Tab-separated table of C-alpha atoms in Angstrom:
chain	number	residue	atom	x	y	z
K	1	MET	CA	0.079	0.130	0.124
K	2	PHE	CA	1.116	3.466	-0.635
K	3	SER	CA	-0.606	7.373	1.006
K	4	VAL	CA	0.868	10.507	-0.997
K	5	ASN	CA	2.357	13.321	-0.417
K	6	LYS	CA	1.706	16.437	-2.314
K	7	LEU	CA	4.371	19.512	-2.075
K	8	LEU	CA	4.890	22.750	-3.316
K	9	LEU	CA	7.902	23.400	-4.469
K	10	ASN	CA	8.285	26.738	-6.030
K	11	LYS	CA	6.025	30.022	-6.646
K	12	LEU	CA	5.374	28.893	-10.077
K	13	ASN	CA	2.499	26.713	-8.784
K	14	THR	CA	4.094	23.146	-9.710
K	15	PHE	CA	3.095	19.885	-7.880
K	16	SER	CA	5.551	17.394	-7.973
K	17	LEU	CA	3.951	13.711	-5.790
K	18	ILE	CA	5.697	11.959	-3.173
K	19	PHE	CA	5.309	7.788	-3.240
K	20	THR	CA	6.133	7.115	-0.419
K	21	ALA	CA	5.510	3.277	1.428
K	22	LYS	CA	3.278	2.512	4.132
K	23	ARG	CA	2.074	-0.707	5.857
K	24	PHE	CA	-1.021	-1.034	7.240
K	25	LYS	CA	-1.705	-3.856	9.599
K	26	TYR	CA	-4.633	-5.003	8.034
K	27	LYS	CA	-6.941	-5.392	4.781
K	28	LYS	CA	-9.944	-4.087	5.419
K	29	LYS	CA	-13.018	-5.935	6.144
K	30	TRP	CA	-16.180	-5.727	3.584
K	31	ALA	CA	-18.103	-6.304	7.096
K	32	SER	CA	-16.870	-3.209	7.991
K	33	ASN	CA	-18.449	-1.497	5.591
K	34	ARG	CA	-21.383	-3.113	6.161
K	35	VAL	CA	-24.199	-0.992	7.506
K	36	ALA	CA	-26.269	-3.758	10.932
K	37	LYS	CA	-29.845	-3.955	9.837
K	38	PRO	CA	-31.885	-2.912	13.586
K	39	SER	CA	-34.195	-6.647	14.754
K	40	THR	CA	-37.268	-4.742	14.324
K	41	GLU	CA	-36.151	-3.928	10.776
K	42	LEU	CA	-35.798	-7.562	10.168
K	43	ALA	CA	-38.796	-8.687	12.005
K	44	LEU	CA	-40.755	-5.778	10.302
K	45	ASN	CA	-38.695	-7.593	6.658
K	46	HIS	CA	-40.090	-11.081	8.206
K	47	TYR	CA	-43.724	-10.139	8.875
K	48	ASP	CA	-44.016	-8.436	5.233
K	49	PHE	CA	-42.660	-11.303	3.510
K	50	HIS	CA	-44.854	-14.432	5.695
K	51	ILE	CA	-47.918	-12.970	6.811
K	52	GLY	CA	-48.391	-9.755	4.503
K	53	LYS	CA	-48.662	-12.163	1.933
K	54	LYS	CA	-51.380	-14.151	3.427
K	55	LEU	CA	-53.241	-10.683	5.140
K	56	ALA	CA	-52.895	-9.444	2.090
K	57	ASP	CA	-55.623	-6.682	1.699
K	58	ARG	CA	-55.799	-6.457	5.735
K	59	TRP	CA	-52.028	-6.639	6.479
K	60	PRO	CA	-51.320	-2.070	5.917
K	61	SER	CA	-54.062	-1.895	8.736
K	62	ILE	CA	-52.770	-4.184	10.806
K	63	ARG	CA	-49.279	-3.229	10.199
K	64	LEU	CA	-49.405	0.377	10.921
K	65	ALA	CA	-51.755	-1.443	14.953
K	66	LEU	CA	-48.660	-3.214	15.285
K	67	LEU	CA	-46.273	0.064	15.069
K	68	SER	CA	-48.352	1.956	17.287
K	69	GLN	CA	-49.416	2.276	20.394
K	70	PRO	CA	-51.265	-0.401	21.737
K	71	LYS	CA	-54.510	0.259	23.878
K	72	TYR	CA	-55.544	-1.996	27.755
K	73	CYS	CA	-57.748	-2.871	29.868
K	74	ALA	CA	-57.933	-1.775	33.309
K	75	VAL	CA	-58.814	-5.794	34.925
K	76	LEU	CA	-60.166	-4.452	39.356
K	77	ASN	CA	-59.265	-6.199	41.878
K	78	ASN	CA	-61.772	-7.689	44.436
K	79	PHE	CA	-59.999	-8.155	46.938
K	80	CYS	CA	-60.104	-3.681	47.346
K	81	GLU	CA	-63.120	-3.132	49.310
K	82	ASP	CA	-63.801	0.096	47.590
K	83	LEU	CA	-64.451	-1.696	44.137
K	84	ASP	CA	-67.576	-0.444	43.851
K	85	GLN	CA	-66.051	3.191	43.831
K	86	TYR	CA	-62.748	2.825	41.284
K	87	LEU	CA	-65.260	1.360	38.651
K	88	LEU	CA	-67.267	4.941	39.105
K	89	GLU	CA	-64.682	6.632	37.820
K	90	LEU	CA	-63.265	4.350	35.313
K	91	ALA	CA	-66.601	4.504	34.476
K	92	GLU	CA	-66.771	8.481	34.091
K	93	ASN	CA	-64.150	8.513	32.240
K	94	GLY	CA	-66.025	6.790	29.658
K	95	GLY	CA	-64.748	3.682	30.528
K	96	PHE	CA	-66.824	0.156	30.641
K	97	ASP	CA	-66.121	-3.587	31.817
K	98	PHE	CA	-66.356	-5.736	28.979
K	99	VAL	CA	-66.476	-9.310	29.675
K	100	GLY	CA	-70.117	-8.581	31.872
K	101	ARG	CA	-71.370	-6.480	28.474
K	102	TRP	CA	-71.155	-9.059	25.599
K	103	LYS	CA	-73.580	-9.462	22.273
K	104	TYR	CA	-73.753	-11.768	20.605
K	105	THR	CA	-73.925	-13.021	17.106
K	106	THR	CA	-73.411	-15.303	14.210
K	107	SER	CA	-70.985	-17.955	15.143
K	108	PRO	CA	-68.428	-18.693	12.584
K	109	TYR	CA	-68.471	-22.563	13.416
K	110	ASN	CA	-67.192	-24.285	9.913
K	111	GLY	CA	-67.503	-27.479	11.336
K	112	LYS	CA	-64.751	-31.161	9.963
K	113	PHE	CA	-61.279	-29.984	9.446
K	114	SER	CA	-59.012	-32.455	7.795
K	115	LEU	CA	-55.576	-32.715	8.608
K	116	SER	CA	-54.823	-34.731	5.629
K	117	ASN	CA	-53.304	-32.946	2.813
K	118	SER	CA	-53.724	-36.930	0.759
K	119	GLN	CA	-55.168	-35.877	-2.612
K	120	SER	CA	-52.417	-32.250	-3.039
K	121	GLU	CA	-49.405	-32.289	-5.308
K	122	ASN	CA	-47.890	-34.798	-3.248
K	123	ASN	CA	-49.604	-37.180	-5.263
K	124	ASN	CA	-47.885	-36.825	-8.676
K	125	ASP	CA	-49.242	-40.665	-9.661
K	126	GLY	CA	-53.071	-40.039	-8.841
K	127	ASN	CA	-52.938	-42.814	-6.181
K	128	ASN	CA	-54.140	-41.984	-2.215
K	129	VAL	CA	-51.901	-41.672	0.225
K	130	ASP	CA	-54.186	-43.688	2.463
K	131	ASP	CA	-55.063	-45.996	0.201
K	132	MET	CA	-51.465	-46.762	-0.447
K	133	VAL	CA	-51.080	-47.238	3.577
K	134	GLY	CA	-52.060	-50.780	5.081
K	135	GLU	CA	-53.334	-51.889	7.854
K	136	ASP	CA	-49.958	-52.780	9.768
K	137	GLY	CA	-48.848	-48.818	8.710
K	138	ASN	CA	-46.817	-49.892	5.806
K	139	TYR	CA	-46.560	-48.310	2.179
K	140	CYS	CA	-47.949	-51.572	-0.127
K	141	ASP	CA	-48.713	-51.675	-3.654
K	142	ASP	CA	-49.908	-55.463	-5.836
K	143	ASN	CA	-47.640	-53.678	-7.812
K	144	ASP	CA	-44.614	-54.119	-5.965
K	145	GLY	CA	-42.371	-56.887	-7.059
K	146	VAL	CA	-42.444	-55.093	-10.301
K	147	LYS	CA	-41.406	-51.105	-9.326
K	148	ASP	CA	-38.602	-53.136	-7.613
K	149	GLN	CA	-37.068	-54.781	-10.738
K	150	ILE	CA	-37.571	-51.851	-12.027
K	151	ALA	CA	-36.031	-49.483	-10.556
K	152	THR	CA	-33.104	-52.103	-10.199
K	153	SER	CA	-32.668	-52.077	-13.745
K	154	ALA	CA	-32.768	-48.167	-14.428
K	155	SER	CA	-29.947	-47.626	-10.988
K	156	ARG	CA	-27.808	-50.398	-12.722
K	157	LYS	CA	-28.427	-49.304	-16.757
K	158	SER	CA	-27.360	-45.299	-15.150
K	159	ARG	CA	-24.050	-46.327	-13.468
K	160	LEU	CA	-22.475	-47.653	-16.887
K	161	VAL	CA	-20.343	-45.108	-18.970
K	162	SER	CA	-21.162	-45.087	-22.197
K	163	SER	CA	-17.962	-45.344	-24.893
K	164	LYS	CA	-19.419	-41.778	-25.993
K	165	SER	CA	-19.579	-39.588	-23.192
K	166	ASP	CA	-16.640	-37.168	-22.137
K	167	LEU	CA	-14.823	-37.818	-19.352
K	168	HIS	CA	-12.650	-35.117	-19.575
K	169	SER	CA	-15.740	-32.544	-19.355
K	170	PHE	CA	-16.684	-30.441	-16.416
K	171	MET	CA	-19.276	-31.083	-13.583
K	172	PRO	CA	-20.063	-28.148	-11.360
K	173	ALA	CA	-19.798	-29.416	-7.837
K	174	LYS	CA	-22.890	-28.466	-6.315
K	175	ARG	CA	-23.763	-24.745	-3.967
K	176	ILE	CA	-22.678	-25.253	-0.663
K	177	LEU	CA	-24.685	-23.863	1.139
K	178	SER	CA	-22.709	-21.470	4.987
K	179	GLU	CA	-24.084	-22.584	8.204
K	180	ARG	CA	-25.972	-19.140	7.820
K	181	GLU	CA	-27.552	-19.593	4.409
K	182	LYS	CA	-28.411	-22.708	5.854
K	183	LEU	CA	-30.481	-21.605	9.008
K	184	HIS	CA	-32.179	-19.189	6.274
K	185	LYS	CA	-33.733	-21.351	4.482
K	186	LEU	CA	-34.736	-23.173	7.465
K	187	GLU	CA	-36.684	-20.649	8.548
K	188	TYR	CA	-38.453	-19.796	5.000
K	189	GLU	CA	-39.271	-24.159	5.142
K	190	GLN	CA	-40.651	-23.420	8.824
K	191	ASN	CA	-42.240	-20.999	7.447
K	192	ALA	CA	-44.252	-22.117	4.159
K	193	MET	CA	-47.855	-22.609	4.718
K	194	THR	CA	-49.603	-25.075	1.780
K	195	THR	CA	-53.556	-24.229	1.523
K	196	ASN	CA	-56.297	-27.030	0.489
K	197	ASN	CA	-59.935	-26.897	1.340
K	198	ASN	CA	-59.280	-23.959	3.237
K	199	GLU	CA	-56.539	-24.888	5.447
K	200	VAL	CA	-53.063	-24.004	6.343
K	201	ILE	CA	-51.060	-26.660	5.715
K	202	ASN	CA	-47.340	-26.802	7.435
K	203	ASN	CA	-45.711	-28.912	6.448
K	204	ASN	CA	-42.865	-29.050	9.347
K	205	CYS	CA	-45.491	-29.935	11.856
K	206	TYR	CA	-46.135	-32.612	10.446
K	207	ASN	CA	-46.756	-35.599	8.788
K	208	LEU	CA	-49.033	-34.580	5.834
K	209	ALA	CA	-49.987	-38.977	4.646
K	210	ILE	CA	-51.738	-39.953	8.329
K	211	ASN	CA	-53.390	-43.015	8.645
K	212	LYS	CA	-56.143	-43.996	10.901
K	213	HIS	CA	-56.431	-40.462	11.790
K	214	ASN	CA	-56.755	-38.174	8.793
K	215	TYR	CA	-59.078	-35.729	10.410
K	216	PHE	CA	-60.806	-34.560	13.521
K	217	ASP	CA	-63.477	-32.896	14.662
K	218	ILE	CA	-64.049	-29.171	16.196
K	219	ILE	CA	-67.233	-29.887	19.151
K	220	PRO	CA	-69.555	-27.133	18.227
K	221	SER	CA	-71.046	-25.530	21.220
K	222	SER	CA	-74.195	-23.543	21.694
K	223	PRO	CA	-74.635	-19.668	22.662
K	224	ASP	CA	-75.953	-21.138	25.900
K	225	ALA	CA	-72.904	-23.099	26.588
K	226	THR	CA	-70.719	-20.948	26.870
K	227	LEU	CA	-71.675	-17.813	27.393
K	228	GLN	CA	-73.039	-19.798	31.067
K	229	HIS	CA	-69.061	-20.159	31.599
K	230	ILE	CA	-68.680	-16.480	31.666
K	231	PRO	CA	-67.351	-15.291	35.311
K	232	LYS	CA	-69.665	-12.664	36.646
K	233	LYS	CA	-66.530	-11.359	39.470
K	234	LEU	CA	-64.720	-10.329	36.286
K	235	LYS	CA	-64.216	-6.771	35.471
K	236	ALA	CA	-62.489	-6.161	32.837
K	237	VAL	CA	-62.560	-2.203	31.917
K	238	ILE	CA	-61.885	-0.726	28.206
K	239	TYR	CA	-62.884	2.081	26.471
K	240	ASN	CA	-64.965	2.309	22.984
K	241	ARG	CA	-63.699	2.033	19.185
K	242	GLY	CA	-61.550	5.150	18.222
K	243	ASP	CA	-61.106	5.800	22.336
K	244	VAL	CA	-57.334	6.187	22.989
K	245	SER	CA	-57.328	7.589	26.514
K	246	LYS	CA	-54.809	6.343	28.160
K	247	PHE	CA	-55.654	4.124	32.373
K	248	ARG	CA	-53.801	6.380	35.244
K	249	PRO	CA	-51.696	5.231	37.499
K	250	ALA	CA	-53.774	2.283	39.350
K	251	LYS	CA	-54.659	3.687	43.354
K	252	MET	CA	-53.025	1.996	46.445
K	253	ASP	CA	-56.453	0.996	48.278
K	254	LYS	CA	-56.093	2.772	51.029
K	255	LYS	CA	-57.976	0.567	53.433
K	256	SER	CA	-56.138	-3.209	51.506
K	257	GLY	CA	-53.330	-1.291	50.988
K	258	LYS	CA	-53.501	-3.388	47.143
K	259	LEU	CA	-53.623	-1.650	44.035
K	260	SER	CA	-56.991	-0.853	42.615
K	261	TYR	CA	-56.626	-2.272	38.805
K	262	TYR	CA	-53.745	-4.138	36.435
K	263	LEU	CA	-52.930	-3.162	33.039
K	264	MET	CA	-52.952	-5.893	30.666
K	265	ASP	CA	-54.103	-6.393	26.951
K	266	ALA	CA	-57.817	-7.413	26.724
K	267	ALA	CA	-57.582	-9.159	24.333
K	268	SER	CA	-55.347	-11.653	26.993
K	269	ILE	CA	-58.392	-12.192	28.962
K	270	LEU	CA	-60.211	-14.074	25.965
K	271	PRO	CA	-57.924	-17.691	26.841
K	272	THR	CA	-59.456	-17.088	31.082
K	273	LEU	CA	-63.119	-16.265	29.298
K	274	ALA	CA	-62.047	-19.938	26.511
K	275	LEU	CA	-61.199	-21.683	30.229
K	276	ASP	CA	-64.622	-22.410	31.537
K	277	LEU	CA	-63.709	-22.027	34.571
K	278	PHE	CA	-66.183	-23.688	37.334
K	279	PRO	CA	-66.330	-22.752	41.084
K	280	ASN	CA	-63.196	-24.874	43.332
K	281	CYS	CA	-61.590	-26.313	40.113
K	282	SER	CA	-57.942	-26.814	39.872
K	283	VAL	CA	-56.113	-24.595	37.564
K	284	LEU	CA	-52.706	-25.651	35.846
K	285	ASP	CA	-51.049	-21.893	34.625
K	286	LEU	CA	-48.001	-23.207	31.875
K	287	CYS	CA	-45.171	-19.985	31.380
K	288	ALA	CA	-47.297	-18.419	33.904
K	289	ALA	CA	-44.828	-15.337	34.795
K	290	PRO	CA	-44.525	-12.485	35.039
K	291	GLY	CA	-48.536	-13.304	35.932
K	292	GLY	CA	-51.124	-11.273	33.652
K	293	LYS	CA	-53.413	-14.003	32.776
K	294	THR	CA	-53.452	-15.995	35.774
K	295	TYR	CA	-54.280	-12.377	38.517
K	296	ALA	CA	-56.941	-12.125	35.180
K	297	MET	CA	-57.878	-15.881	36.584
K	298	LEU	CA	-58.007	-15.889	40.220
K	299	GLN	CA	-60.109	-12.665	40.126
K	300	THR	CA	-63.053	-15.170	38.311
K	301	MET	CA	-62.455	-16.073	41.880
K	302	LEU	CA	-64.079	-19.816	41.423
K	303	PRO	CA	-60.280	-21.671	41.093
K	304	ASP	CA	-59.672	-24.364	44.432
K	305	THR	CA	-55.879	-23.799	43.013
K	306	ILE	CA	-53.833	-23.236	40.511
K	307	MET	CA	-50.723	-24.010	40.110
K	308	CYS	CA	-48.065	-20.998	38.570
K	309	LEU	CA	-44.999	-22.603	36.406
K	310	ASP	CA	-42.333	-21.233	34.810
K	311	ARG	CA	-39.131	-22.199	33.943
K	312	SER	CA	-36.743	-18.655	34.392
K	313	TYR	CA	-36.085	-17.507	38.555
K	314	ASN	CA	-36.383	-14.021	36.923
K	315	ARG	CA	-39.814	-14.197	35.821
K	316	MET	CA	-41.204	-15.961	38.849
K	317	VAL	CA	-39.400	-12.638	40.581
K	318	ARG	CA	-41.999	-10.787	38.405
K	319	LEU	CA	-44.404	-12.558	39.163
K	320	LYS	CA	-44.634	-13.009	42.649
K	321	ASP	CA	-44.660	-9.404	43.108
K	322	THR	CA	-47.687	-8.923	41.171
K	323	LEU	CA	-49.454	-11.676	43.645
K	324	ARG	CA	-47.399	-9.563	46.126
K	325	LEU	CA	-49.430	-5.771	45.317
K	326	TYR	CA	-52.972	-7.259	44.327
K	327	PHE	CA	-53.303	-10.377	46.933
K	328	PRO	CA	-54.096	-10.509	50.946
K	329	ARG	CA	-50.300	-12.070	52.156
K	330	ASP	CA	-52.216	-14.924	53.479
K	331	TYR	CA	-54.200	-15.605	50.666
K	332	ILE	CA	-50.503	-16.458	48.699
K	333	GLU	CA	-49.042	-18.071	50.723
K	334	SER	CA	-51.990	-20.039	52.091
K	335	GLU	CA	-52.417	-23.723	49.309
K	336	LYS	CA	-54.546	-22.255	47.620
K	337	VAL	CA	-51.806	-20.224	44.415
K	338	LYS	CA	-48.451	-22.283	44.217
K	339	VAL	CA	-45.723	-21.150	42.647
K	340	LYS	CA	-42.777	-23.031	41.581
K	341	VAL	CA	-40.053	-23.116	38.918
K	342	ALA	CA	-40.318	-25.906	36.357
K	343	ASP	CA	-39.909	-26.575	33.303
K	344	ALA	CA	-42.806	-26.545	32.254
K	345	MET	CA	-42.163	-29.038	29.489
K	346	ASN	CA	-41.903	-32.097	31.625
K	347	PHE	CA	-44.106	-31.773	33.938
K	348	GLY	CA	-46.935	-33.201	32.991
K	349	PHE	CA	-45.317	-36.199	32.258
K	350	PHE	CA	-44.664	-35.784	35.790
K	351	HIS	CA	-48.029	-34.595	37.331
K	352	GLU	CA	-50.334	-36.557	34.194
K	353	ASN	CA	-54.340	-36.538	35.311
K	354	SER	CA	-54.025	-33.691	37.893
K	355	PHE	CA	-55.753	-30.968	37.040
K	356	ASP	CA	-58.638	-29.740	35.666
K	357	ARG	CA	-57.902	-27.230	33.223
K	358	VAL	CA	-55.154	-25.742	32.029
K	359	LEU	CA	-53.428	-23.068	30.377
K	360	ALA	CA	-50.884	-23.074	27.900
K	361	ASP	CA	-49.795	-19.367	27.539
K	362	VAL	CA	-46.536	-20.220	24.929
K	363	PRO	CA	-43.468	-18.582	24.522
K	364	CYS	CA	-43.805	-17.135	21.026
K	365	LEU	CA	-42.405	-14.392	19.165
K	366	ASN	CA	-45.002	-12.035	20.537
K	367	ASP	CA	-45.395	-10.031	17.328
K	368	ARG	CA	-45.682	-6.553	19.038
K	369	HIS	CA	-42.445	-6.632	20.975
K	370	SER	CA	-40.878	-8.078	17.493
K	371	VAL	CA	-41.518	-4.444	15.687
K	372	THR	CA	-41.064	-2.003	18.093
K	373	GLU	CA	-37.954	-2.935	20.891
K	374	ASP	CA	-34.620	-4.060	19.840
K	375	GLU	CA	-34.461	-5.280	22.874
K	376	ASN	CA	-34.932	-9.452	24.053
K	377	ASN	CA	-35.545	-9.423	20.208
K	378	TRP	CA	-36.400	-13.049	19.061
K	379	PHE	CA	-34.453	-11.510	15.640
K	380	LYS	CA	-31.455	-10.919	16.689
K	381	SER	CA	-29.137	-12.406	14.698
K	382	SER	CA	-27.433	-14.358	17.096
K	383	ARG	CA	-31.096	-16.317	18.491
K	384	GLN	CA	-31.824	-17.495	14.773
K	385	ALA	CA	-30.673	-20.892	15.642
K	386	GLU	CA	-32.864	-20.702	18.829
K	387	ARG	CA	-35.908	-18.795	16.912
K	388	LEU	CA	-36.627	-22.217	14.968
K	389	LEU	CA	-36.559	-24.455	17.629
K	390	LEU	CA	-39.630	-22.093	18.964
K	391	GLN	CA	-42.550	-24.153	17.042
K	392	GLN	CA	-40.890	-27.521	18.997
K	393	GLN	CA	-41.254	-25.646	22.035
K	394	GLN	CA	-44.623	-25.259	22.057
K	395	GLN	CA	-45.043	-27.723	21.219
K	396	GLN	CA	-44.446	-30.403	23.273
K	397	LEU	CA	-45.402	-27.796	25.861
K	398	LEU	CA	-48.970	-28.173	24.984
K	399	ILE	CA	-48.535	-31.713	25.388
K	400	SER	CA	-47.716	-31.395	28.733
K	401	ALA	CA	-50.189	-28.967	29.317
K	402	VAL	CA	-52.118	-32.059	27.612
K	403	LYS	CA	-50.460	-34.628	30.195
K	404	ALA	CA	-51.475	-32.583	33.141
K	405	CYS	CA	-54.887	-32.034	32.416
K	406	LYS	CA	-57.848	-34.606	33.356
K	407	PRO	CA	-59.393	-36.812	31.311
K	408	GLY	CA	-62.736	-34.188	30.318
K	409	GLY	CA	-61.301	-31.224	30.976
K	410	ILE	CA	-60.064	-27.985	29.013
K	411	ILE	CA	-56.596	-27.140	27.551
K	412	VAL	CA	-56.166	-24.042	25.709
K	413	TYR	CA	-53.701	-22.951	23.811
K	414	SER	CA	-52.652	-18.575	23.724
K	415	THR	CA	-49.748	-17.038	21.998
K	416	CYS	CA	-49.608	-13.901	20.923
K	417	THR	CA	-48.373	-13.815	17.327
K	418	LEU	CA	-49.938	-13.902	13.685
K	419	SER	CA	-47.497	-16.774	13.220
K	420	PRO	CA	-49.556	-19.106	10.983
K	421	PRO	CA	-47.260	-22.232	12.257
K	422	GLN	CA	-47.334	-21.034	15.739
K	423	ASN	CA	-50.537	-21.182	16.139
K	424	ASP	CA	-52.629	-23.691	14.015
K	425	GLY	CA	-49.516	-25.166	13.270
K	426	THR	CA	-48.263	-26.295	16.434
K	427	VAL	CA	-52.301	-27.760	17.721
K	428	ARG	CA	-52.277	-29.747	14.531
K	429	ALA	CA	-48.602	-30.848	15.501
K	430	ALA	CA	-49.446	-31.735	19.525
K	431	ILE	CA	-53.424	-33.907	18.488
K	432	GLU	CA	-51.041	-36.048	16.043
K	433	SER	CA	-47.819	-36.715	18.643
K	434	LEU	CA	-50.247	-36.285	21.731
K	435	ILE	CA	-53.040	-39.746	18.820
K	436	THR	CA	-50.259	-41.634	17.908
K	437	ASP	CA	-47.008	-41.210	20.715
K	438	HIS	CA	-49.467	-41.401	23.434
K	439	ASN	CA	-52.335	-42.875	22.572
K	440	ILE	CA	-54.038	-39.607	24.062
K	441	GLU	CA	-56.701	-38.304	22.819
K	442	VAL	CA	-58.892	-35.199	22.353
K	443	SER	CA	-60.912	-32.471	20.285
K	444	VAL	CA	-61.269	-29.112	19.483
K	445	MET	CA	-63.681	-27.236	20.977
K	446	ASP	CA	-65.583	-24.688	18.508
K	447	THR	CA	-64.942	-20.926	19.717
K	448	GLY	CA	-67.014	-19.824	17.551
K	449	PRO	CA	-69.765	-18.271	20.013
K	450	LEU	CA	-67.255	-16.475	22.676
K	451	ALA	CA	-65.578	-14.378	19.560
K	452	ALA	CA	-69.111	-13.723	18.680
K	453	ALA	CA	-70.314	-12.594	21.618
K	454	TYR	CA	-66.552	-10.234	22.021
K	455	ARG	CA	-67.227	-9.285	18.280
K	456	GLU	CA	-67.509	-5.805	18.669
K	457	TYR	CA	-65.027	-5.446	20.927
K	458	PHE	CA	-61.995	-7.027	18.902
K	459	ASN	CA	-61.405	-8.297	15.570
K	460	PHE	CA	-61.600	-11.597	14.577
K	461	ASN	CA	-60.367	-13.078	11.849
K	462	GLU	CA	-62.869	-14.097	9.275
K	463	ASN	CA	-60.093	-16.390	6.601
K	464	PRO	CA	-60.433	-19.777	7.851
K	465	GLY	CA	-57.693	-19.927	5.307
K	466	PHE	CA	-55.477	-18.063	7.526
K	467	CYS	CA	-56.901	-19.492	11.408
K	468	SER	CA	-59.487	-22.750	11.590
K	469	LEU	CA	-58.847	-23.764	15.238
K	470	GLY	CA	-58.965	-21.099	17.079
K	471	GLN	CA	-59.867	-17.679	17.018
K	472	LEU	CA	-57.154	-14.051	16.052
K	473	VAL	CA	-57.416	-11.611	17.303
K	474	LEU	CA	-56.015	-8.963	15.022
K	475	PRO	CA	-54.554	-5.411	15.889
K	476	ASN	CA	-56.851	-2.341	14.681
K	477	VAL	CA	-55.781	1.157	14.712
K	478	THR	CA	-59.349	1.675	16.626
K	479	ALA	CA	-59.406	-1.120	18.409
K	480	ASN	CA	-55.763	-2.096	19.627
K	481	PHE	CA	-55.685	-5.605	20.917
K	482	GLY	CA	-53.909	-8.123	20.308
K	483	PRO	CA	-52.757	-10.292	17.893
K	484	MET	CA	-53.851	-13.173	20.410
K	485	TYR	CA	-54.157	-16.684	19.513
K	486	PHE	CA	-56.324	-19.155	21.216
K	487	CYS	CA	-57.511	-22.575	20.709
K	488	LYS	CA	-59.579	-24.527	23.315
K	489	ILE	CA	-59.197	-28.620	23.568
K	490	LYS	CA	-60.618	-30.204	25.692
K	491	ARG	CA	-59.232	-34.149	26.924
K	492	LEU	CA	-61.747	-36.712	26.112
K	493	LYS	CA	-59.332	-39.927	27.722
């Protein structure tokens, strides 16, 4: 390398160039000129590519809502003696309790949903995959012997080298992918969805050819049966559509010494309502921290006991702080509320058939956080491999939840993402694994009546090709709640 020095030699303004050798320590790398994209931008690019195409015209408004200020609800604390006074103050500011103000419309129940894609483009020979599966689960065909002979003969001929071929011809090598390129390819395949008969199919979640269990029915639910389980004690106050007023910080109740209400996403109340809690029931809350849904379930005043699990000690500290600020000390230290740091993926295998109701609010991409906050973002380049394992962890958590539930009990699976593989895809994969590997029968229950009762306050997905097994709350600037997906599952045996 050389550096150039310009010297003025005389008054005639003549220049002379003097070259001096100079050694640099190292060659400048190309990566130093490349500006790293923030995690939020990577998240937006991901959603634009994978979600934007599926939601089509609705995506721009949803994208805008994700980037806008979210709306909250105030869940009142029944342990405050001045509860009615706090409710009146919120009402004077335009708030109202939406839980007890339901309005039933029509149910979007669609009946049977198939787990099989046997008649799709996978059957290139025109045969049905199910017809090719024998009673023992192995593929069979009357012409297997003939086909094997033809294949063997063809393979032998392919190994012969023709005398006319040029042995010196160049054979280009296949492209070798780097580790980063392999991760990008795996993530693309994981999010690749195929639609067949208005169904969402995730090729990485489950085998498309299912032998004996190639469909399952969604258990219909009448409006009366659904709405009679709405808890009377649970009060969640929101503002009307288009009203972006913010709640004031919660007051400390002078008599009880506890905070008057808890602020949370109103869509997070829906999984609690879907659980159909009843008096003196036992509840398991997997992945309970930081405690919003645990708080909502306790405010129904229905569970006899509730077990709160989380594998993170730091997150469990936040849960304990929430309980301490809102509930009496003797209440949270009794056998009614149990807090435990444990791996929820294995908990159900050691505590089978133990709970009446189980909530599996699993870790997910957390769309709203991913597009607005760089801290602890799932789309950091260093977390790509971890992100690819997320769906497998969700499946194991749901299986653990079902095993911990008593036969006849209800499990609610919920996420806060729009991703179909992490929503319907995980539910389908877990159901197949439960049937084939664990000999446990479950059925998805219809949550249409519950969505219809609160359609006035939330924007629910109406595209069965994007979400068919559960309900999905879509963010909107007029009612900026969600995203929130929940699916109601009943364990049969």
